Amino acid sequence: MNTTKTIQSALISVFSKDGLEPIVKKLHSQNVILYSTGGTEDFIKNLGIPVVPVEDVTSYPSILGGRVKTLHPKVFGGILNRQDNESDVQQMEEFDIPQIDLVIVDLYPFEKTVASGASEADIIEKIDIGGISLIRAAAKNFKDTVIIASVDEYGMLLNLITEQNGATTLADRKLLATKAFHVSSHYDTSIFNYFNTDETIFKASVANGQILRYGENPHQKGYFFGDFDAMFKKLHGKELSYNNLLDVDAAVSLINEFKVDGPTFAILKHNNACGLATRESISEAYVAALACDPTSAFGGVLIANTKIDVATATEINKLFCEVVIAPEYDAEAIIILQEKKNRIILVQNEVELPQKQVRSCLNGLLIQERNTITDNKADLKTVTTTSPTEQQILDLIFASKICKNTKSNTIVFAKSGTLISSGTGQTSRVDALMQAIEKAKTFGFDLNGAVMASDAFFPFPDCVEIAKDAGITAVIQPGGSIKDELSINYCNENKLAMVFTGTRHFKH
């Protein structure tokens, strides 16, 4: 059976006319009968091309303020009839229904209207009825009908009808139907999410996906679904990998904690900070951050909360790193950083991150609200007889911000706006503490006068005992253990300051 079909008639009804003109002209040159409505009909007429108003087919005008134009059996019969079905063919003749081989339609801009802050009445009017029905009908009948549901497919259609002289294959029509069902399902998801107040129902539709080189390991396929270009302007370097993207995500979340602080530079490896410092200048912050753990910094992701200047770029260029991120760069700094051809250089745009975090779990999904709480001075409750000094308070909050963005169980040491060391992802808080002490010793840091942050409470006083022996003088933790008094009493006996925040910051 010959499944190639030549387009002889088309219904065109679109909200946006961008890119439509060459298609209309090509169809006209191929003697295709054009049917249309409203503004699209006027657009075609203004090109000097004959067009049949849909009202002439249905014998009904556009009614209800334009809400009903194409919803009629003579329109949908022309789209949905099965050309190899004898009964359908007979009914087409009996009711004088014109054949429609091609449907070009788009949808009212519902998402853009919601994003604009329009009134509910305006938003409701942007729920398309006729358009979505035409898309579904033509896509369902792809064996006989061509559907173009988005301006994104105009180029493909123009190429098809030009190169194949108005003909399409079954494979062409099925591909376009697939694209059309994507348009309709994405549209319906947006409408549902606008109305939905039931937190136990989750629907998402992400249109802009990309294939990555591979996943976490070379034998795994990897994909990213999101608008990367909205978040970043890529200036240089190779394509980002799955692991790069995870590290970039962690870097962005971490640096957001320091958005309003002085010049701050962070270095991350495997989603955790291995260096972070706040200084008078960004170059000083970078040098101090690198000194935290220069071994782990090799191949890491670097991020700044302010412009990267020439001095900073010169220092960075001495290190092999995968990604550099900043809100802006000096022009000469970019030239310096581009000397390494594979180094990825990103400009971070001001984009609000999603308020829900989603991850796969077992045979489903886990969804939670983003942890938007950042501990600050007003949150601190001093629970010991020794109160922290003003400098210790600054360091405690600094350490807490890092702790919040580090894999649990975690312990963070900080002093004078510098990450000294951390213990990350350990099965025991004592193990995390011992790891942090060992790392500090490895890189020659003196812990005397440093502060300690913990992502969760201490069920026993052992951690504060070990920390005090290492030189720690102040501790920040959420509190909440039924044995809090054991740690508080030890701190009182040994003149350590301890503050509670009341907020746990686990990160699994």
Coordinates of C-alpha atoms in Angstrom, one line a residue:
M1 CA 0.0 0.0 0.0
N2 CA 1.3 3.4 -0.9
T3 CA 1.5 5.5 2.3
T4 CA 2.9 8.6 0.6
K5 CA 0.2 11.3 0.4
T6 CA 0.2 14.6 -1.4
I7 CA -1.2 17.6 0.4
Q8 CA -4.2 19.0 -1.5
S9 CA -5.8 21.0 1.3
A10 CA -4.8 22.8 4.5
L11 CA -6.4 24.4 7.5
I12 CA -4.2 27.1 9.0
S13 CA -5.2 28.9 12.2
V14 CA -2.4 30.3 14.3
F15 CA -1.9 32.8 17.1
S16 CA 1.6 33.8 15.9
K17 CA 2.2 34.5 12.2
D18 CA 6.1 34.5 12.5
G19 CA 7.6 32.3 9.8
L20 CA 4.3 31.4 8.2
E21 CA 4.6 33.4 5.0
P22 CA 7.0 31.1 3.0
I23 CA 4.9 28.1 3.9
V24 CA 1.6 29.7 2.7
K25 CA 3.3 30.8 -0.5
K26 CA 4.7 27.4 -1.2
L27 CA 1.4 25.7 -0.5
H28 CA -0.3 28.1 -2.9
S29 CA 2.3 27.4 -5.6
Q30 CA 1.4 23.7 -5.3
N31 CA -2.3 24.5 -5.7
V32 CA -3.3 23.5 -2.2
I33 CA -6.7 24.8 -1.1
L34 CA -6.3 26.9 2.1
Y35 CA -8.9 27.2 4.8
S36 CA -8.5 29.6 7.7
T37 CA -10.0 31.8 10.4
G38 CA -9.9 35.3 11.8
G39 CA -6.5 36.9 11.9
T40 CA -4.8 34.1 10.0
E41 CA -7.3 34.4 7.2
D42 CA -6.6 38.2 7.0
F43 CA -2.9 37.4 7.0
I44 CA -3.2 35.1 4.0
K45 CA -5.5 37.5 2.1
N46 CA -2.9 40.3 2.6
L47 CA -0.4 38.1 0.8
G48 CA -2.7 38.1 -2.2
I49 CA -3.5 34.4 -1.8
P50 CA -7.0 33.0 -2.0
V51 CA -8.3 31.5 1.2
V52 CA -11.6 29.8 2.2
P53 CA -13.1 31.1 5.5
V54 CA -14.0 28.2 7.8
E55 CA -17.4 29.9 8.2
D56 CA -18.1 29.1 4.6
V57 CA -17.5 25.4 5.3
T58 CA -19.5 25.3 8.6
S59 CA -22.2 27.8 7.8
Y60 CA -21.5 29.2 11.3
P61 CA -19.7 32.4 12.2
S62 CA -17.1 32.7 14.9
I63 CA -19.1 33.0 18.1
L64 CA -18.8 33.6 21.8
G65 CA -16.0 36.2 21.4
G66 CA -13.9 33.8 19.3
R67 CA -14.2 30.9 21.7
V68 CA -15.9 28.8 19.1
K69 CA -14.5 29.0 15.5
T70 CA -13.4 25.5 14.3
L71 CA -15.4 23.3 16.6
H72 CA -17.7 21.8 14.0
P73 CA -18.2 18.3 12.4
K74 CA -17.4 19.6 9.0
V75 CA -13.9 20.7 10.2
F76 CA -13.2 17.7 12.4
G77 CA -14.7 15.3 9.9
G78 CA -12.3 16.6 7.3
I79 CA -9.4 16.0 9.6
L80 CA -10.4 12.7 11.3
N81 CA -11.8 10.7 8.3
R82 CA -10.0 7.5 7.4
Q83 CA -9.4 7.6 3.7
D84 CA -9.3 3.8 3.5
N85 CA -12.5 3.3 5.4
E86 CA -15.5 2.9 3.1
S87 CA -18.1 4.1 5.6
D88 CA -16.0 7.2 6.3
V89 CA -15.7 8.0 2.6
Q90 CA -19.5 7.6 2.1
Q91 CA -20.2 9.9 5.1
M92 CA -17.8 12.5 3.8
E93 CA -19.8 12.6 0.5
E94 CA -23.2 12.5 2.3
F95 CA -22.5 15.4 4.5
D96 CA -20.4 17.4 2.0
I97 CA -17.3 17.4 4.2
P98 CA -14.1 18.8 2.6
Q99 CA -11.0 16.7 3.0
I100 CA -8.3 18.4 5.1
D101 CA -4.8 17.0 4.6
L102 CA -2.7 19.4 6.6
V103 CA -3.4 21.3 9.8
I104 CA -1.1 24.2 10.9
V105 CA -2.1 25.5 14.3
D106 CA -0.5 26.8 17.5
L107 CA -1.8 27.5 20.9
Y108 CA -2.6 30.6 22.9
P109 CA 0.5 31.5 25.1
F110 CA -0.8 30.2 28.4
E111 CA 2.6 29.9 30.1
K112 CA 3.7 33.4 29.1
T113 CA 0.5 34.8 30.2
V114 CA 0.8 33.2 33.7
A115 CA 4.5 34.3 33.9
S116 CA 3.5 37.9 33.0
G117 CA 1.4 38.2 36.2
A118 CA -1.8 38.6 34.3
S119 CA -5.2 38.4 36.0
E120 CA -7.0 35.1 36.4
A121 CA -9.6 36.2 33.8
D122 CA -6.9 36.8 31.2
I123 CA -5.1 33.6 32.1
I124 CA -8.3 31.6 31.7
E125 CA -8.9 33.1 28.2
K126 CA -5.5 31.8 27.2
I127 CA -6.6 28.2 27.7
D128 CA -6.9 27.0 24.1
I129 CA -9.9 24.8 23.1
G130 CA -10.1 24.8 19.4
G131 CA -6.3 24.6 18.8
I132 CA -5.7 21.8 21.2
S133 CA -8.6 19.8 19.7
L134 CA -7.3 20.3 16.2
I135 CA -3.8 19.1 17.2
R136 CA -5.2 16.0 18.9
A137 CA -7.5 15.2 16.0
A138 CA -4.8 15.6 13.3
A139 CA -2.2 13.8 15.3
K140 CA -4.5 10.9 16.0
N141 CA -5.2 10.6 12.2
F142 CA -1.5 10.8 11.2
K143 CA -2.0 8.0 8.7
D144 CA -3.8 10.5 6.5
T145 CA -3.2 13.9 8.0
V146 CA -0.2 16.1 8.5
I147 CA -0.1 18.1 11.8
I148 CA 2.1 21.1 12.5
A149 CA 1.6 22.2 16.1
S150 CA 4.4 24.6 16.6
V151 CA 6.5 27.2 14.8
D152 CA 9.5 25.0 15.6
E153 CA 8.3 22.6 12.9
Y154 CA 7.8 25.2 10.2
G155 CA 11.3 24.6 8.8
M156 CA 10.7 20.8 8.6
L157 CA 7.4 21.3 6.9
L158 CA 8.8 23.7 4.3
N159 CA 11.7 21.3 3.5
L160 CA 9.3 18.4 3.2
I161 CA 6.8 20.1 0.8
T162 CA 9.7 21.7 -1.2
E163 CA 11.9 18.6 -1.6
Q164 CA 9.0 16.1 -2.0
N165 CA 6.7 18.4 -4.1
G166 CA 4.0 18.6 -1.5
A167 CA 4.1 14.9 -0.5
T168 CA 4.7 13.3 2.9
T169 CA 5.5 9.8 3.9
L170 CA 3.9 7.8 6.8
A171 CA 7.1 8.2 8.7
D172 CA 7.0 12.0 8.2
R173 CA 3.5 12.2 9.5
K174 CA 4.1 10.0 12.5
L175 CA 7.1 12.0 13.5
L176 CA 5.1 15.2 13.3
A177 CA 2.3 13.6 15.3
T178 CA 4.8 12.7 18.0
K179 CA 5.9 16.3 18.1
A180 CA 2.3 17.5 18.2
F181 CA 1.4 15.2 21.2
H182 CA 4.5 16.6 23.0
V183 CA 3.1 20.1 22.4
S184 CA -0.4 19.2 23.7
S185 CA 0.8 17.2 26.7
H186 CA 3.2 20.0 27.8
Y187 CA 0.4 22.6 27.4
D188 CA -2.0 20.5 29.5
T189 CA 0.6 20.0 32.2
S190 CA 1.1 23.8 32.4
I191 CA -2.6 24.3 32.8
F192 CA -2.9 21.6 35.4
N193 CA -0.1 23.0 37.5
Y194 CA -1.7 26.4 37.4
F195 CA -4.8 25.0 39.0
N196 CA -3.4 22.2 41.1
T197 CA -3.4 22.6 44.9
D198 CA -3.0 18.9 45.7
E199 CA 0.6 18.4 46.9
T200 CA 0.2 14.6 46.5
I201 CA 0.0 15.0 42.7
F202 CA 3.1 15.8 40.7
K203 CA 3.3 16.6 37.0
A204 CA 6.2 18.0 35.1
S205 CA 7.0 18.6 31.5
V206 CA 10.5 19.7 30.5
A207 CA 10.8 20.4 26.8
N208 CA 14.4 21.3 26.3
G209 CA 16.5 18.2 26.9
Q210 CA 20.0 17.4 25.7
I211 CA 22.0 14.3 25.4
L212 CA 25.2 14.3 27.4
R213 CA 28.4 12.5 26.5
Y214 CA 27.5 9.9 29.1
G215 CA 26.2 9.6 32.6
E216 CA 28.1 9.3 35.9
N217 CA 30.3 6.7 34.2
P218 CA 31.1 6.1 30.6
H219 CA 28.9 3.0 30.3
Q220 CA 25.8 4.9 31.4
K221 CA 23.7 7.1 29.1
G222 CA 23.1 10.6 30.5
Y223 CA 20.7 13.5 29.7
F224 CA 20.0 16.9 31.1
F225 CA 16.5 18.4 31.0
G226 CA 16.4 22.1 31.7
D227 CA 17.2 25.5 30.4
F228 CA 20.9 25.7 30.9
D229 CA 21.2 28.8 28.7
A230 CA 18.9 30.7 31.0
M231 CA 21.2 30.1 33.9
F232 CA 24.5 30.5 32.2
K233 CA 26.3 32.1 29.3
K234 CA 29.0 29.7 28.2
L235 CA 32.1 31.6 27.1
H236 CA 34.5 28.8 26.4
G237 CA 35.4 25.1 26.8
K238 CA 34.1 21.6 26.1
E239 CA 30.6 20.4 26.6
L240 CA 29.6 19.9 30.3
S241 CA 29.3 16.3 31.4
Y242 CA 26.8 14.7 33.8
N243 CA 29.3 15.0 36.7
N244 CA 30.2 18.6 35.7
L245 CA 26.5 19.6 35.9
L246 CA 26.1 18.0 39.4
D247 CA 29.1 19.9 40.6
V248 CA 27.9 23.1 39.0
D249 CA 24.6 22.7 40.7
A250 CA 26.3 22.2 44.1
A251 CA 28.5 25.2 43.4
V252 CA 25.6 27.5 42.6
S253 CA 23.7 26.4 45.7
L254 CA 26.7 27.0 47.9
I255 CA 27.7 30.5 46.5
N256 CA 24.1 31.6 46.8
E257 CA 24.6 31.5 50.6
F258 CA 27.3 34.2 50.2
K259 CA 25.5 36.3 47.6
V260 CA 25.4 39.5 49.8
D261 CA 28.8 38.8 51.5
G262 CA 32.1 40.3 50.7
P263 CA 34.2 38.8 47.8
T264 CA 33.9 35.0 48.3
F265 CA 35.5 32.2 46.3
A266 CA 34.6 28.5 46.5
I267 CA 36.3 25.4 45.1
L268 CA 34.2 22.2 44.9
K269 CA 35.0 18.6 44.3
H270 CA 32.4 15.8 44.1
N271 CA 29.6 18.3 45.2
N272 CA 31.5 19.4 48.4
A273 CA 33.5 22.5 49.1
C274 CA 37.2 21.7 49.5
G275 CA 38.1 25.4 49.7
L276 CA 36.1 28.6 50.5
A277 CA 37.1 32.0 51.7
T278 CA 35.8 35.6 52.0
R279 CA 38.4 38.4 51.7
E280 CA 38.7 42.1 50.8
S281 CA 39.3 41.1 47.1
I282 CA 38.3 38.2 45.0
S283 CA 42.0 37.4 44.2
E284 CA 42.8 37.1 47.9
A285 CA 39.7 35.0 48.4
Y286 CA 40.8 32.6 45.7
V287 CA 44.3 32.2 47.1
A288 CA 42.9 31.5 50.5
A289 CA 40.3 29.1 49.2
L290 CA 43.0 27.2 47.2
A291 CA 45.2 26.9 50.3
C292 CA 42.4 25.0 52.2
D293 CA 43.0 21.9 50.1
P294 CA 45.2 22.3 47.0
T295 CA 45.2 18.6 46.4
S296 CA 41.4 18.2 46.1
A297 CA 41.2 21.5 44.1
F298 CA 42.9 19.7 41.1
G299 CA 40.1 19.1 38.5
G300 CA 37.5 21.0 40.6
V301 CA 34.7 23.5 39.9
L302 CA 35.5 27.1 40.9
I303 CA 32.9 29.7 41.6
A304 CA 33.0 33.4 42.7
N305 CA 30.2 35.7 44.0
T306 CA 31.7 38.7 42.2
K307 CA 33.6 39.7 39.1
I308 CA 36.8 37.7 38.3
D309 CA 39.6 40.1 37.5
V310 CA 42.9 39.7 35.8
A311 CA 44.8 39.0 39.1
T312 CA 42.4 36.2 40.0
A313 CA 42.4 34.7 36.5
T314 CA 46.2 34.7 36.5
E315 CA 46.2 32.6 39.7
I316 CA 43.4 30.3 38.5
N317 CA 45.3 29.7 35.3
K318 CA 48.1 27.9 37.3
L319 CA 45.5 25.2 38.3
F320 CA 43.9 22.5 36.3
C321 CA 40.2 22.9 36.8
E322 CA 37.1 21.8 35.0
V323 CA 34.8 24.8 35.4
V324 CA 35.0 28.4 36.4
I325 CA 31.8 30.3 37.2
A326 CA 31.3 34.0 38.0
P327 CA 28.6 36.7 37.5
E328 CA 31.1 38.6 35.3
Y329 CA 34.7 38.7 34.2
D330 CA 37.2 41.4 33.1
A331 CA 37.7 41.1 29.3
E332 CA 41.4 40.3 29.8
A333 CA 40.6 37.7 32.5
I334 CA 38.5 35.8 29.9
I335 CA 41.5 35.8 27.5
I336 CA 43.7 34.4 30.3
L337 CA 41.3 31.6 31.3
Q338 CA 40.7 30.6 27.7
E339 CA 44.4 29.6 27.4
K340 CA 43.3 26.1 28.5
K341 CA 41.1 24.9 25.6
N342 CA 38.9 22.5 27.5
R343 CA 38.3 24.7 30.6
I344 CA 34.6 25.6 30.8
I345 CA 34.0 29.3 31.5
L346 CA 30.5 30.2 32.6
V347 CA 28.8 33.5 33.3
Q348 CA 26.1 32.9 36.0
N349 CA 22.8 34.8 35.3
E350 CA 20.3 35.9 37.9
V351 CA 17.8 33.1 37.7
E352 CA 15.5 31.9 40.5
L353 CA 16.1 28.2 41.2
P354 CA 13.1 25.8 41.4
Q355 CA 11.5 25.7 44.8
K356 CA 11.1 21.9 44.6
Q357 CA 13.9 19.4 44.3
V358 CA 13.2 16.1 42.6
R359 CA 15.1 12.8 42.6
S360 CA 14.4 9.3 41.6
C361 CA 13.8 6.8 44.4
L362 CA 13.0 3.1 44.2
N363 CA 10.2 2.9 41.6
G364 CA 9.1 6.5 42.0
L365 CA 10.2 10.0 42.9
L366 CA 11.2 11.9 46.1
I367 CA 10.2 15.5 46.1
Q368 CA 11.0 18.1 48.7
E369 CA 11.0 21.9 49.1
R370 CA 14.4 23.5 48.6
N371 CA 16.3 24.2 51.8
T372 CA 16.0 28.0 51.7
I373 CA 16.9 28.7 55.4
T374 CA 20.3 30.3 55.9
D375 CA 21.4 30.5 59.5
N376 CA 22.0 34.1 60.6
K377 CA 22.8 36.0 63.8
A378 CA 19.2 36.4 64.8
D379 CA 18.7 32.6 64.8
L380 CA 21.5 31.9 67.2
K381 CA 20.7 31.0 70.8
T382 CA 23.6 30.9 73.1
V383 CA 23.2 27.9 75.4
T384 CA 26.5 28.1 77.3
T385 CA 27.8 30.4 80.1
T386 CA 30.5 31.4 77.7
S387 CA 29.2 33.6 74.9
P388 CA 30.8 33.7 71.4
T389 CA 32.7 36.9 70.4
E390 CA 31.6 39.0 67.5
Q391 CA 34.3 37.4 65.3
Q392 CA 33.3 33.9 66.4
I393 CA 29.7 34.7 65.5
L394 CA 30.8 35.7 62.0
D395 CA 32.8 32.5 61.7
L396 CA 30.0 30.3 63.1
I397 CA 27.6 31.6 60.5
F398 CA 30.2 31.2 57.8
A399 CA 30.9 27.6 58.8
S400 CA 27.1 26.9 59.0
K401 CA 26.6 28.0 55.4
I402 CA 29.2 25.6 54.2
C403 CA 27.9 22.8 56.5
K404 CA 24.4 23.2 55.0
N405 CA 25.8 22.5 51.6
T406 CA 28.1 19.6 52.5
K407 CA 27.2 15.9 52.4
S408 CA 26.0 14.5 55.7
N409 CA 27.3 13.5 58.2
T410 CA 29.5 16.6 58.2
I411 CA 31.7 18.7 60.4
V412 CA 33.1 22.0 59.2
F413 CA 36.0 24.0 60.8
A414 CA 36.4 27.7 60.0
K415 CA 38.4 30.7 61.1
S416 CA 38.6 34.3 60.0
G417 CA 36.3 33.8 57.0
T418 CA 38.1 30.7 55.8
L419 CA 37.2 27.1 55.5
I420 CA 39.9 25.2 57.4
S421 CA 38.7 21.7 56.7
S422 CA 35.6 19.5 56.7
G423 CA 34.6 15.9 57.3
T424 CA 32.1 14.9 54.7
G425 CA 29.7 12.1 54.0
Q426 CA 30.6 9.9 57.0
T427 CA 28.5 7.3 58.7
S428 CA 29.4 8.7 62.1
R429 CA 29.7 12.3 63.3
V430 CA 32.8 11.3 65.2
D431 CA 34.3 10.0 62.0
A432 CA 33.4 13.3 60.2
L433 CA 35.1 15.2 63.1
M434 CA 38.3 13.1 63.0
Q435 CA 38.5 13.4 59.2
A436 CA 38.2 17.2 59.5
I437 CA 41.0 17.3 62.2
E438 CA 43.3 15.1 60.1
K439 CA 42.7 17.2 57.0
A440 CA 43.5 20.4 58.9
K441 CA 46.8 18.8 60.1
T442 CA 47.7 17.6 56.6
F443 CA 47.6 21.1 55.2
G444 CA 49.3 22.8 58.3
F445 CA 46.3 24.6 59.7
D446 CA 46.2 25.6 63.4
L447 CA 42.8 24.9 64.8
N448 CA 43.4 26.9 68.0
G449 CA 40.6 29.6 67.9
A450 CA 38.7 28.0 65.1
V451 CA 35.0 27.3 65.2
M452 CA 33.0 24.1 64.4
A453 CA 29.7 23.6 62.7
S454 CA 27.7 20.4 62.7
D455 CA 24.7 19.7 60.4
A456 CA 22.8 17.9 63.2
F457 CA 22.8 17.7 67.0
F458 CA 25.3 15.8 69.2
P459 CA 23.7 12.9 71.0
F460 CA 26.8 12.6 73.2
P461 CA 29.5 15.0 74.3
D462 CA 32.3 13.1 72.6
C463 CA 32.4 15.4 69.6
V464 CA 32.8 18.6 71.7
E465 CA 35.4 16.8 73.8
I466 CA 37.5 15.9 70.7
A467 CA 37.0 19.4 69.2
K468 CA 38.1 21.1 72.3
D469 CA 41.3 19.1 72.5
A470 CA 41.9 20.1 68.9
G471 CA 41.7 23.8 69.7
I472 CA 38.1 24.6 68.8
T473 CA 36.6 27.5 70.9
A474 CA 33.0 27.8 69.6
V475 CA 30.4 25.5 68.2
I476 CA 27.3 25.9 66.1
Q477 CA 24.7 23.1 65.9
P478 CA 20.9 22.8 65.6
G479 CA 20.3 21.3 69.0
G480 CA 17.3 19.1 69.7
S481 CA 18.9 16.0 71.3
I482 CA 17.4 14.7 74.5
K483 CA 21.0 14.6 75.7
D484 CA 21.8 18.2 74.7
E485 CA 22.7 19.0 78.3
L486 CA 25.7 16.6 78.2
S487 CA 27.4 18.6 75.5
I488 CA 26.3 21.9 77.0
N489 CA 27.7 20.9 80.4
Y490 CA 31.0 19.9 78.9
C491 CA 31.3 23.2 77.1
N492 CA 30.5 25.1 80.3
E493 CA 33.2 23.2 82.2
N494 CA 35.7 23.9 79.5
K495 CA 34.8 27.5 78.6
L496 CA 33.6 26.7 75.0
A497 CA 30.8 28.8 73.5
M498 CA 28.0 26.9 71.9
V499 CA 25.0 28.2 70.0
F500 CA 21.9 26.5 68.8
T501 CA 20.1 27.4 65.5
G502 CA 17.0 25.2 65.8
T503 CA 17.4 24.2 62.2
R504 CA 18.9 20.9 61.0
H505 CA 20.7 20.9 57.6
F506 CA 21.1 17.3 56.5
K507 CA 22.1 16.8 52.9
H508 CA 22.0 13.2 51.6

